[in-house]
Coordinates of C-alpha atoms in Angstrom, one line a residue:
Chain A
M29 CA -41.5 -1.4 6.1
S30 CA -39.3 1.2 6.9
P31 CA -38.0 4.0 3.9
P32 CA -35.5 2.8 1.8
V33 CA -32.0 3.5 2.4
L34 CA -30.3 2.8 -0.8
Q35 CA -32.1 3.4 -4.1
C36 CA -31.3 3.4 -7.4
F37 CA -33.2 5.0 -10.7
G38 CA -32.6 4.1 -14.3
L39 CA -29.4 3.1 -13.7
T40 CA -27.7 2.2 -16.8
R41 CA -24.1 0.8 -17.6
R42 CA -22.7 0.2 -21.0
F43 CA -19.6 -1.7 -22.1
G44 CA -18.7 -0.6 -25.5
G45 CA -22.1 -2.0 -27.3
L46 CA -23.2 -4.2 -24.8
V47 CA -25.7 -2.7 -22.0
A48 CA -24.7 -4.6 -18.9
V49 CA -27.5 -2.9 -16.8
D50 CA -30.1 -1.4 -18.4
D51 CA -32.6 1.0 -16.7
V52 CA -32.7 -0.6 -13.5
S53 CA -34.6 0.9 -10.5
L54 CA -34.9 -0.6 -7.2
A55 CA -34.9 0.2 -3.5
L56 CA -33.6 -1.4 -0.2
A57 CA -34.8 -1.0 2.9
S58 CA -33.5 -1.6 6.3
G59 CA -35.0 -5.0 8.0
A60 CA -35.5 -6.2 4.2
L61 CA -33.6 -8.8 1.9
H62 CA -33.9 -8.3 -1.7
A63 CA -32.6 -10.7 -3.8
V64 CA -31.6 -10.5 -7.3
I65 CA -31.4 -13.6 -9.7
G66 CA -31.2 -14.3 -13.3
P67 CA -29.2 -16.3 -15.8
N68 CA -25.6 -15.9 -16.2
G69 CA -24.5 -12.6 -18.0
A70 CA -28.0 -10.8 -16.8
G71 CA -26.0 -8.0 -15.4
K72 CA -26.5 -9.1 -11.6
S73 CA -22.6 -8.6 -10.6
T74 CA -22.6 -5.2 -12.5
L75 CA -25.7 -3.9 -10.9
A76 CA -24.0 -4.8 -7.5
N77 CA -20.9 -2.9 -8.9
L78 CA -22.9 -0.1 -9.4
L79 CA -24.5 0.1 -6.1
S80 CA -21.3 -0.1 -4.2
G81 CA -19.6 2.6 -6.5
E82 CA -17.1 0.2 -8.1
L83 CA -18.4 1.3 -11.3
T84 CA -19.9 4.5 -12.3
P85 CA -23.4 4.4 -14.2
T86 CA -23.7 5.3 -17.8
S87 CA -26.8 7.2 -16.6
G88 CA -29.0 7.1 -13.9
T89 CA -28.7 7.9 -10.1
L90 CA -28.0 6.5 -6.8
Q91 CA -29.3 7.8 -3.7
L92 CA -28.3 7.0 -0.1
D93 CA -31.0 8.3 2.3
G94 CA -32.5 10.7 -0.1
E95 CA -29.4 12.3 -1.0
S96 CA -27.6 11.7 -4.3
V97 CA -24.2 9.9 -4.1
T98 CA -24.1 9.0 -7.8
G99 CA -20.5 8.9 -8.9
W100 CA -19.1 8.4 -5.3
P101 CA -15.8 6.2 -5.6
A102 CA -16.5 2.8 -3.8
W103 CA -14.2 3.8 -0.5
R104 CA -16.6 6.7 0.2
M105 CA -19.7 4.4 -0.5
A106 CA -18.2 1.9 2.0
R107 CA -17.1 4.9 4.5
A108 CA -21.0 6.1 4.1
G109 CA -22.5 2.5 5.0
V110 CA -22.7 0.5 2.0
G111 CA -20.8 -2.7 2.8
R112 CA -20.4 -5.7 -0.1
S113 CA -18.9 -8.9 -0.3
F114 CA -17.7 -10.4 -3.5
Q115 CA -18.5 -12.9 -5.9
R116 CA -15.0 -14.3 -6.0
T117 CA -13.3 -14.4 -2.6
N118 CA -11.4 -10.9 -2.3
I119 CA -9.2 -10.9 0.6
M120 CA -5.6 -10.2 2.2
R121 CA -4.5 -13.8 1.5
P122 CA -1.2 -13.1 3.7
L123 CA -2.6 -11.5 6.4
S124 CA -4.6 -13.0 9.7
V125 CA -8.0 -13.6 9.4
Q126 CA -8.0 -11.0 12.4
E127 CA -6.2 -8.2 10.5
N128 CA -8.8 -8.9 7.5
V129 CA -11.4 -8.0 9.5
R130 CA -9.6 -5.5 11.7
L131 CA -8.8 -3.2 8.3
A132 CA -12.3 -3.3 7.7
A133 CA -13.4 -1.9 11.2
Q134 CA -10.3 0.4 11.0
A135 CA -11.4 2.3 8.1
R136 CA -14.7 4.0 10.0
L137 CA -13.3 3.9 13.4
T138 CA -9.9 5.9 12.8
P139 CA -10.1 9.8 12.8
P140 CA -7.0 10.9 10.7
T141 CA -5.7 12.6 13.9
R142 CA -5.2 8.7 15.4
L143 CA -3.5 7.4 12.2
W144 CA 0.1 7.6 13.7
R145 CA -0.8 5.4 16.9
N146 CA 0.5 1.9 17.3
A147 CA -2.3 -0.3 15.7
A148 CA -1.7 -3.0 18.2
K149 CA -2.8 -0.8 20.9
E150 CA -5.8 0.7 19.3
A151 CA -8.6 -1.2 21.1
A152 CA -11.8 -0.2 19.1
P153 CA -10.8 -1.9 15.9
Q154 CA -9.8 -5.2 17.4
I155 CA -13.0 -5.3 19.3
A156 CA -15.2 -4.6 16.3
A157 CA -13.4 -7.4 14.3
R158 CA -13.6 -9.9 16.9
A159 CA -17.3 -9.3 17.2
A160 CA -17.7 -9.3 13.4
L161 CA -15.8 -12.6 13.2
E162 CA -18.0 -14.3 16.2
R163 CA -21.2 -13.2 14.4
V164 CA -20.3 -15.2 11.3
G165 CA -18.9 -17.9 13.3
L166 CA -15.2 -17.5 12.5
G167 CA -14.3 -16.6 16.2
A168 CA -11.8 -19.4 16.6
E169 CA -10.0 -19.1 13.4
A170 CA -8.9 -15.1 14.2
A171 CA -5.0 -16.1 14.5
R172 CA -4.9 -17.9 11.2
K173 CA -4.0 -17.0 8.0
A174 CA -6.9 -15.9 5.7
G175 CA -5.3 -17.8 2.8
A176 CA -5.1 -20.9 4.9
L177 CA -8.9 -21.0 5.6
S178 CA -11.1 -23.4 3.7
H179 CA -13.3 -21.9 0.7
G180 CA -16.5 -21.8 3.3
Q181 CA -14.5 -20.1 5.8
Q182 CA -13.2 -17.6 3.3
R183 CA -16.7 -16.8 2.3
Q184 CA -17.8 -16.2 5.8
L185 CA -14.7 -14.0 6.2
E186 CA -15.8 -11.9 3.2
I187 CA -19.0 -11.5 5.1
A188 CA -17.3 -10.5 8.4
M189 CA -15.0 -8.2 6.6
A190 CA -18.1 -6.4 5.4
L191 CA -19.7 -6.7 8.6
A192 CA -16.9 -4.7 10.4
T193 CA -17.3 -1.5 8.3
A194 CA -20.6 -1.3 10.2
P195 CA -22.5 -1.0 7.3
R196 CA -26.5 0.0 6.8
V197 CA -26.5 -1.5 3.5
L198 CA -24.8 -5.0 2.3
L199 CA -24.5 -5.9 -1.1
L200 CA -23.6 -9.8 -1.1
D201 CA -22.4 -11.2 -4.2
E202 CA -23.2 -14.7 -4.5
P203 CA -22.1 -15.3 -0.7
L204 CA -22.9 -19.0 -1.3
A205 CA -21.0 -19.8 -4.4
G206 CA -19.1 -23.1 -3.9
M207 CA -20.2 -23.8 -0.7
G208 CA -21.4 -27.2 0.9
P209 CA -24.9 -28.0 2.1
E210 CA -24.4 -27.8 5.5
E211 CA -22.0 -24.4 5.3
S212 CA -25.0 -22.9 3.0
E213 CA -27.5 -23.8 5.6
T214 CA -25.8 -22.1 8.3
L215 CA -24.9 -19.0 6.1
A216 CA -28.8 -18.8 5.1
A217 CA -29.5 -18.6 8.9
L218 CA -27.0 -15.7 9.2
L219 CA -28.5 -14.0 6.1
R220 CA -31.7 -14.0 7.7
D221 CA -30.4 -12.6 10.8
L222 CA -28.8 -9.9 9.0
A223 CA -31.7 -8.9 7.5
R224 CA -33.2 -7.9 10.5
D225 CA -31.1 -4.9 11.1
H226 CA -29.6 -4.2 7.5
A227 CA -30.6 -3.6 4.1
V228 CA -29.7 -6.5 2.0
L229 CA -29.0 -7.1 -1.7
L230 CA -28.3 -10.6 -2.2
V231 CA -27.1 -11.6 -5.8
E232 CA -27.4 -15.6 -5.7
H233 CA -27.7 -18.7 -7.7
D234 CA -29.1 -21.2 -5.4
M235 CA -32.7 -20.9 -5.9
D236 CA -33.7 -22.8 -2.7
V237 CA -31.9 -20.4 -0.4
V238 CA -33.4 -17.2 -2.3
F239 CA -36.9 -18.4 -2.0
R240 CA -36.5 -19.3 1.3
V241 CA -34.8 -16.1 2.8
A242 CA -35.8 -13.1 0.6
D243 CA -38.6 -10.7 1.3
Q244 CA -38.6 -9.9 -2.4
V245 CA -36.9 -10.9 -5.7
T246 CA -35.9 -8.9 -8.8
V247 CA -35.7 -11.3 -11.7
M248 CA -33.2 -9.7 -14.2
V249 CA -32.8 -10.9 -17.9
E250 CA -30.1 -9.2 -20.2
G251 CA -29.7 -6.2 -18.1
R252 CA -33.2 -5.7 -17.6
V253 CA -35.8 -6.0 -14.6
L254 CA -38.1 -8.9 -15.8
L255 CA -40.2 -8.9 -12.8
S256 CA -39.9 -7.9 -9.3
G257 CA -42.1 -9.2 -6.5
T258 CA -42.3 -11.4 -3.5
P259 CA -41.0 -15.0 -3.8
A260 CA -44.6 -16.4 -4.1
V261 CA -45.4 -14.2 -7.3
V262 CA -42.0 -14.7 -8.8
R263 CA -42.0 -18.4 -8.2
G264 CA -45.6 -18.3 -9.9
S265 CA -44.7 -16.2 -12.7
A266 CA -44.8 -18.0 -16.3
A267 CA -42.6 -15.2 -17.9
V268 CA -39.6 -16.3 -15.1
R269 CA -40.1 -19.7 -15.5
D270 CA -39.7 -19.1 -19.3
A271 CA -36.9 -17.0 -19.1
Y272 CA -34.9 -18.4 -16.4
L273 CA -36.2 -21.3 -14.2
G274 CA -37.0 -23.2 -17.3
Q275 CA -33.4 -23.4 -18.4
A276 CA -32.1 -25.2 -15.3
T277 CA -34.5 -28.3 -15.3
Chain B
M9 CA 6.6 -6.4 5.7
V10 CA 8.1 -7.6 9.2
I11 CA 9.6 -5.2 11.3
A12 CA 12.7 -7.0 13.1
S13 CA 12.5 -8.8 16.4
R14 CA 13.6 -7.3 20.0
R15 CA 16.6 -9.7 19.3
G16 CA 16.8 -8.2 15.9
H17 CA 16.8 -4.5 16.7
L18 CA 19.7 -5.8 19.5
L19 CA 21.7 -6.8 16.9
L20 CA 21.1 -3.7 14.7
G21 CA 21.8 -1.7 17.9
G22 CA 25.0 -3.5 18.2
A23 CA 26.0 -3.1 14.3
A24 CA 25.1 0.6 14.8
L25 CA 27.6 0.9 18.0
V26 CA 30.5 -1.1 15.9
V27 CA 30.0 1.9 13.4
A28 CA 29.8 4.5 15.8
L29 CA 33.4 3.2 17.1
L30 CA 35.0 2.8 13.8
P31 CA 36.7 6.4 14.3
L32 CA 38.7 5.0 16.8
V33 CA 40.3 2.3 14.9
A34 CA 39.8 3.2 11.1
G35 CA 41.6 5.9 8.7
A36 CA 39.9 8.4 6.4
Y37 CA 39.1 6.0 3.5
V38 CA 37.0 3.6 5.3
L39 CA 35.2 6.2 7.2
Q40 CA 34.3 7.7 3.9
L41 CA 33.2 4.4 2.5
V42 CA 31.2 3.6 5.5
S43 CA 29.5 7.2 5.7
T44 CA 28.3 6.7 1.8
A45 CA 27.1 3.2 2.7
L46 CA 24.9 4.9 5.4
V47 CA 23.8 7.4 3.0
M48 CA 22.8 4.8 0.2
A49 CA 21.2 2.5 3.5
L50 CA 18.9 6.0 4.0
F51 CA 18.2 6.2 0.5
A52 CA 17.3 2.2 0.1
L53 CA 15.4 2.6 3.1
S54 CA 13.3 5.4 2.0
L55 CA 12.5 3.2 -1.0
Q56 CA 11.6 0.3 1.0
L57 CA 8.9 2.3 2.3
L58 CA 7.1 1.9 -1.1
V59 CA 8.4 -1.5 -2.3
G60 CA 8.1 -3.6 0.5
G61 CA 5.8 -1.5 2.7
T62 CA 3.1 -0.5 0.0
G63 CA 3.9 -2.9 -2.9
L64 CA 4.7 0.2 -5.3
V65 CA 8.0 -0.6 -7.4
S66 CA 9.3 2.8 -8.3
L67 CA 12.2 3.4 -10.7
G68 CA 12.0 7.0 -10.1
Q69 CA 13.3 7.3 -6.2
A70 CA 16.7 8.9 -7.3
G71 CA 15.0 12.2 -8.7
F72 CA 14.2 12.8 -4.9
F73 CA 17.5 11.7 -3.8
G74 CA 19.4 14.0 -6.3
L75 CA 17.0 16.9 -5.4
G76 CA 17.8 16.4 -1.8
A77 CA 21.6 16.7 -2.8
Y78 CA 20.9 19.9 -5.2
A79 CA 19.0 21.7 -2.5
V80 CA 22.7 22.1 -0.8
Y81 CA 23.6 24.1 -4.1
F82 CA 20.3 26.0 -4.2
V83 CA 20.7 27.1 -1.0
Q84 CA 24.5 27.9 -1.0
G85 CA 25.4 28.5 -4.1
K86 CA 28.8 28.6 -4.7
G87 CA 29.1 30.7 -1.7
A88 CA 29.9 29.8 2.0
A89 CA 28.4 26.8 4.2
A90 CA 24.9 27.3 5.6
S91 CA 23.5 25.8 8.4
L92 CA 22.6 22.1 8.4
L93 CA 19.5 23.3 10.1
L94 CA 18.3 25.1 7.0
T95 CA 19.6 23.0 4.1
L96 CA 18.5 19.8 5.7
P97 CA 14.6 20.7 5.9
V98 CA 15.1 22.5 2.6
A99 CA 16.1 19.3 0.9
A100 CA 13.4 17.1 2.8
L101 CA 10.7 20.1 1.5
L102 CA 11.9 20.2 -2.0
A103 CA 12.2 16.5 -2.6
G104 CA 8.6 16.0 -0.8
L105 CA 7.2 18.6 -3.1
A106 CA 8.7 17.1 -6.0
A107 CA 7.5 13.4 -4.8
L108 CA 3.8 15.3 -4.1
A109 CA 3.5 16.2 -7.9
V110 CA 5.0 13.1 -9.3
G111 CA 3.2 10.9 -6.9
A112 CA -0.3 12.5 -7.4
L113 CA -0.1 11.6 -11.3
A114 CA 1.9 8.2 -10.9
L115 CA -0.3 7.0 -8.8
R116 CA -3.3 7.0 -10.9
T117 CA -1.4 4.0 -12.8
R118 CA -0.8 0.6 -11.5
G119 CA 2.1 -2.2 -11.6
F120 CA 4.1 -2.1 -14.6
F121 CA 2.6 1.3 -15.7
F122 CA 3.6 2.8 -12.1
L123 CA 7.1 1.6 -12.9
M124 CA 7.5 3.4 -16.1
T125 CA 5.4 6.3 -14.9
T126 CA 8.2 7.0 -11.9
L127 CA 10.9 5.8 -14.4
A128 CA 9.8 8.7 -17.1
F129 CA 9.3 11.5 -14.3
G130 CA 12.9 10.7 -12.5
Q131 CA 14.1 11.1 -16.1
M132 CA 12.4 14.3 -16.3
L133 CA 13.9 15.5 -13.1
Y134 CA 17.5 14.3 -14.4
F135 CA 17.0 16.4 -17.6
L136 CA 15.9 19.2 -15.7
I137 CA 18.7 19.8 -13.8
H138 CA 21.3 18.2 -16.3
D139 CA 20.0 21.1 -18.7
A140 CA 19.6 24.0 -16.5
P141 CA 21.5 26.9 -16.6
W142 CA 21.0 27.7 -12.9
A143 CA 21.8 23.9 -11.6
G144 CA 25.6 24.4 -11.8
G145 CA 26.0 22.4 -15.2
A146 CA 25.8 19.1 -16.7
D147 CA 29.4 17.8 -14.8
G148 CA 28.2 18.7 -11.6
I149 CA 29.6 21.2 -9.3
F150 CA 31.2 21.4 -5.9
V151 CA 29.5 22.5 -2.9
Q152 CA 30.6 23.5 0.7
R153 CA 29.3 21.0 3.3
P154 CA 26.6 22.6 5.3
N155 CA 28.3 23.3 8.8
F156 CA 26.2 22.7 12.3
G157 CA 25.1 26.4 12.8
L158 CA 22.7 27.3 15.3
F159 CA 22.0 31.4 15.5
G160 CA 25.4 32.1 14.8
L161 CA 27.3 29.7 16.9
D162 CA 28.6 27.5 14.0
Y163 CA 30.5 24.5 14.6
V164 CA 32.8 23.5 12.0
P165 CA 34.5 20.4 12.8
A166 CA 38.5 20.4 12.2
R167 CA 39.7 18.8 9.0
R168 CA 41.0 16.1 11.1
D169 CA 37.7 15.1 12.7
R170 CA 35.6 15.6 9.8
P171 CA 35.4 12.0 8.6
A172 CA 34.2 10.8 12.1
V173 CA 31.7 13.7 12.3
L174 CA 30.1 12.9 8.9
L175 CA 30.0 9.5 10.0
W176 CA 28.1 10.2 13.2
T177 CA 26.0 12.6 11.6
N178 CA 25.0 9.9 8.8
L179 CA 24.7 7.2 11.4
A180 CA 22.2 9.4 13.5
L181 CA 20.3 10.2 10.7
L182 CA 19.8 6.6 9.2
C183 CA 18.6 5.7 13.2
A184 CA 16.5 8.3 13.6
A185 CA 14.9 7.4 9.9
Y186 CA 14.6 3.8 10.6
A187 CA 13.0 4.1 14.2
G188 CA 10.7 6.7 12.6
L189 CA 9.8 4.1 10.0
V190 CA 9.4 1.2 12.8
V191 CA 6.9 3.7 14.2
V192 CA 5.0 4.1 10.9
M193 CA 4.7 0.6 9.8
R194 CA 3.4 -0.3 13.3
S195 CA 0.7 2.5 13.1
L196 CA -2.7 2.2 12.0
F197 CA -1.5 3.9 8.6
G198 CA 1.3 1.4 8.7
R199 CA -1.7 -1.2 8.5
M200 CA -3.1 0.4 5.9
L201 CA 0.1 0.2 3.7
Q202 CA 0.2 -3.3 4.2
G203 CA -3.5 -3.9 3.6
I204 CA -3.1 -1.9 0.3
K205 CA 0.2 -4.0 -0.8
E206 CA -1.9 -7.3 -0.6
N207 CA -5.3 -6.0 -1.9
D208 CA -5.6 -2.3 -2.8
H209 CA -9.0 -2.9 -4.4
R210 CA -10.6 -4.7 -1.6
M211 CA -9.2 -1.8 0.8
Q212 CA -11.4 0.6 -1.1
A213 CA -14.3 -1.8 -0.9
L214 CA -13.6 -1.5 2.9
G215 CA -13.7 2.3 3.0
H216 CA -10.1 3.2 2.6
N217 CA -9.2 6.0 0.3
T218 CA -6.1 4.0 -0.7
Y219 CA -4.9 7.0 -3.5
A220 CA -4.4 9.3 -0.6
V221 CA -3.0 6.8 1.8
K222 CA -0.6 5.9 -1.2
L223 CA 0.0 9.6 -1.8
V224 CA 1.2 10.1 1.9
A225 CA 3.6 7.2 1.7
F226 CA 5.1 8.6 -1.7
V227 CA 5.8 12.1 -0.4
L228 CA 7.1 10.6 2.9
A229 CA 9.4 8.5 1.0
G230 CA 10.4 11.2 -1.4
A231 CA 11.1 13.5 1.4
L232 CA 13.3 10.5 3.3
A233 CA 15.1 10.4 -0.4
G234 CA 16.0 13.9 -0.1
V235 CA 17.3 13.8 3.2
A236 CA 19.5 11.1 1.9
G237 CA 20.6 13.0 -0.7
H238 CA 21.5 16.0 1.4
Q239 CA 23.7 13.7 3.3
W240 CA 25.2 12.7 0.1
A241 CA 26.2 16.0 -0.9
M242 CA 27.3 16.7 2.6
T243 CA 29.8 13.8 2.7
E244 CA 31.3 14.0 -0.9
A245 CA 31.1 18.2 -1.3
F246 CA 30.0 17.7 -4.8
V247 CA 26.6 17.1 -6.4
N248 CA 26.2 16.3 -10.2
P249 CA 23.0 15.2 -12.4
E250 CA 24.1 11.5 -12.2
L251 CA 22.3 11.4 -8.7
L252 CA 19.1 12.0 -10.1
G253 CA 19.3 9.2 -12.9
W254 CA 17.9 6.0 -13.1
H255 CA 21.0 4.2 -12.8
R256 CA 21.0 5.5 -9.1
S257 CA 17.3 4.3 -8.9
A258 CA 18.2 1.0 -10.1
E259 CA 20.8 0.8 -7.6
A260 CA 18.6 1.5 -4.5
L261 CA 16.3 -1.1 -5.8
L262 CA 19.2 -3.5 -6.2
M263 CA 20.2 -3.0 -2.4
V264 CA 16.3 -3.1 -1.3
L265 CA 16.3 -6.8 -3.1
L266 CA 19.5 -8.0 -1.8
G267 CA 18.7 -6.9 1.7
G268 CA 15.2 -8.5 1.4
L269 CA 11.5 -7.1 0.3
G270 CA 10.0 -8.7 3.5
A271 CA 11.9 -6.9 6.2
L272 CA 12.1 -3.2 7.1
H273 CA 15.9 -3.6 7.7
G274 CA 16.6 -5.4 4.7
P275 CA 17.8 -2.2 2.7
L276 CA 20.2 -1.5 5.3
L277 CA 21.7 -5.0 5.1
G278 CA 21.7 -4.7 1.4
A279 CA 23.1 -1.5 0.9
F280 CA 26.2 -2.4 3.0
A281 CA 26.5 -5.7 1.5
F282 CA 26.0 -3.8 -2.1
I283 CA 28.8 -1.7 -1.0
G284 CA 31.2 -4.2 0.6
L285 CA 30.7 -6.2 -2.4
N286 CA 31.8 -3.7 -4.9
E287 CA 34.9 -3.1 -2.8
L288 CA 35.9 -6.4 -2.7
A289 CA 35.2 -7.0 -6.6
Q290 CA 37.4 -4.0 -7.1
L291 CA 40.3 -5.6 -5.5
V292 CA 40.0 -8.5 -7.9
T293 CA 39.2 -7.4 -11.0
E294 CA 38.4 -4.3 -13.0
R295 CA 35.3 -5.5 -14.1
Q296 CA 33.3 -5.4 -10.7
R297 CA 29.9 -4.9 -12.0
L298 CA 30.2 -7.9 -13.6
V299 CA 31.0 -9.8 -10.4
E300 CA 28.4 -7.5 -8.6
G301 CA 25.5 -8.8 -11.1
L302 CA 26.6 -12.2 -10.5
V303 CA 26.6 -12.2 -6.7
I304 CA 23.3 -10.6 -6.5
L305 CA 21.8 -12.8 -9.4
A306 CA 22.8 -15.8 -7.0
A307 CA 21.7 -14.0 -3.8
V308 CA 18.2 -13.3 -5.4
L309 CA 17.8 -17.0 -6.7
L310 CA 19.4 -18.5 -3.2
L311 CA 17.8 -16.3 -0.7
R312 CA 14.1 -15.3 -1.2
D313 CA 13.8 -13.2 1.3
G314 CA 17.3 -11.4 0.8
L315 CA 19.7 -11.1 3.4
A316 CA 17.1 -10.3 6.3
G317 CA 16.0 -13.7 5.6
L318 CA 18.9 -15.5 6.6
R319 CA 18.7 -17.4 10.2
W320 CA 21.2 -18.8 12.3
R321 CA 20.7 -22.7 12.4
S322 CA 20.6 -23.8 15.8
R323 CA 22.6 -27.2 15.6
A324 CA 20.1 -29.7 16.8

């Protein structure tokens, strides 16, 4: 496996008395899909928010390519190659699907000197947006209003927007939430495909998908890492069954 | 925020032509009134960059408008008229710098708190001018109208021609500002503003430094309000602290609302409608504010997209 791209050490985040994420260390390497599972309130989304710069850690450090990026704001993390999708669909609803993705591509493709140029005539972000839409299978919907897409399509749009920022790291927070079985199937294949050339962190509830697509699984309970290992190891662990899988059945 | 179609721009151009030809037929009173309307349209347009363009509802815009007006006094004092080529850039710069200071702090807040912060800063600017011994006093002060001087070749319009020259100057600046904002809103920068208006949080996650982008928009809008204020001083030859007060900010916001938040040219329609309405109401009653309020209330309730949202219905 290639060296880690994004890495955190002893990441901790407190909200008042609650320790949402407690001393979590993990490494994301390119070409691998790292899944984070755990019961509700385990701190999975908070972890994603810490890794993407949405939240600053109370303590612990964050490294991108071996350089410290602790405390960087979200936009700077995104610029540096950390893309993310959100658990709750987070798009520009009144704008077209194409424009949503184009804005994502624009962030990295526009040097400040070109900012005053006519956006309709700047080809690079348009082309990059088009490519990202094709990749998630939304090519035919480019002209529609983003808010008019079906729920499943909006989830795909989320991922297309993250992709259009040309990230090296993808933080995907429950991309399958609320999707039908057929859509899930398509998206699982896409995740597998994305993991070939990205470092992917997948926060997910759907165990079937996780065990199918993940290279490594980290189980979180009450903010802490309970266990981290290959899907086979995690599936076989009695502790995990007790803490988490047991609850479901 | 939409930009008018080609046909819409033809209509706006036609309206500008009508205004430009007014001096041929109209008297001094009407010319003065239209000149003032052009200034208020420019002021409301500056606010539209924030409200309709970026989703930032500010109640402090008059602070920058008033500073632009006072720039004329700061440059000339009680002395002779200076050149527009000096006073106008000073007005834009002064207002822009004030907007930079205010925006840097106010843009750390959002929504309702942004509204209150801008209101507070606007009122601070008002009291600064109101109470400062160097600002000409609480009752305001007369100023000379800046002339059109260029390297010693001063053009001072004859008294008879002055209303027309003022009207053309205001019209030219309004047209230039509108054309400039069309370029801005169509640019990559304008697209960022639109994205921020719809979802600031997501724009950050996509790699946009939205704070910096909003600050640039805030400074642009402030400088433009300063230009409008300068034209006010030039048109009225008088400045007073009320120009910076929150009443005037609210008036501009009403014009934007009446004209339509969804279209760049909305405030132009809004300003003319507002001032026209004021004139009409004055003919009927002394309580013109009441009439004004009722009409605006009705318009906002009935026309969700403001005057700019009105369409000619084709008879099928």
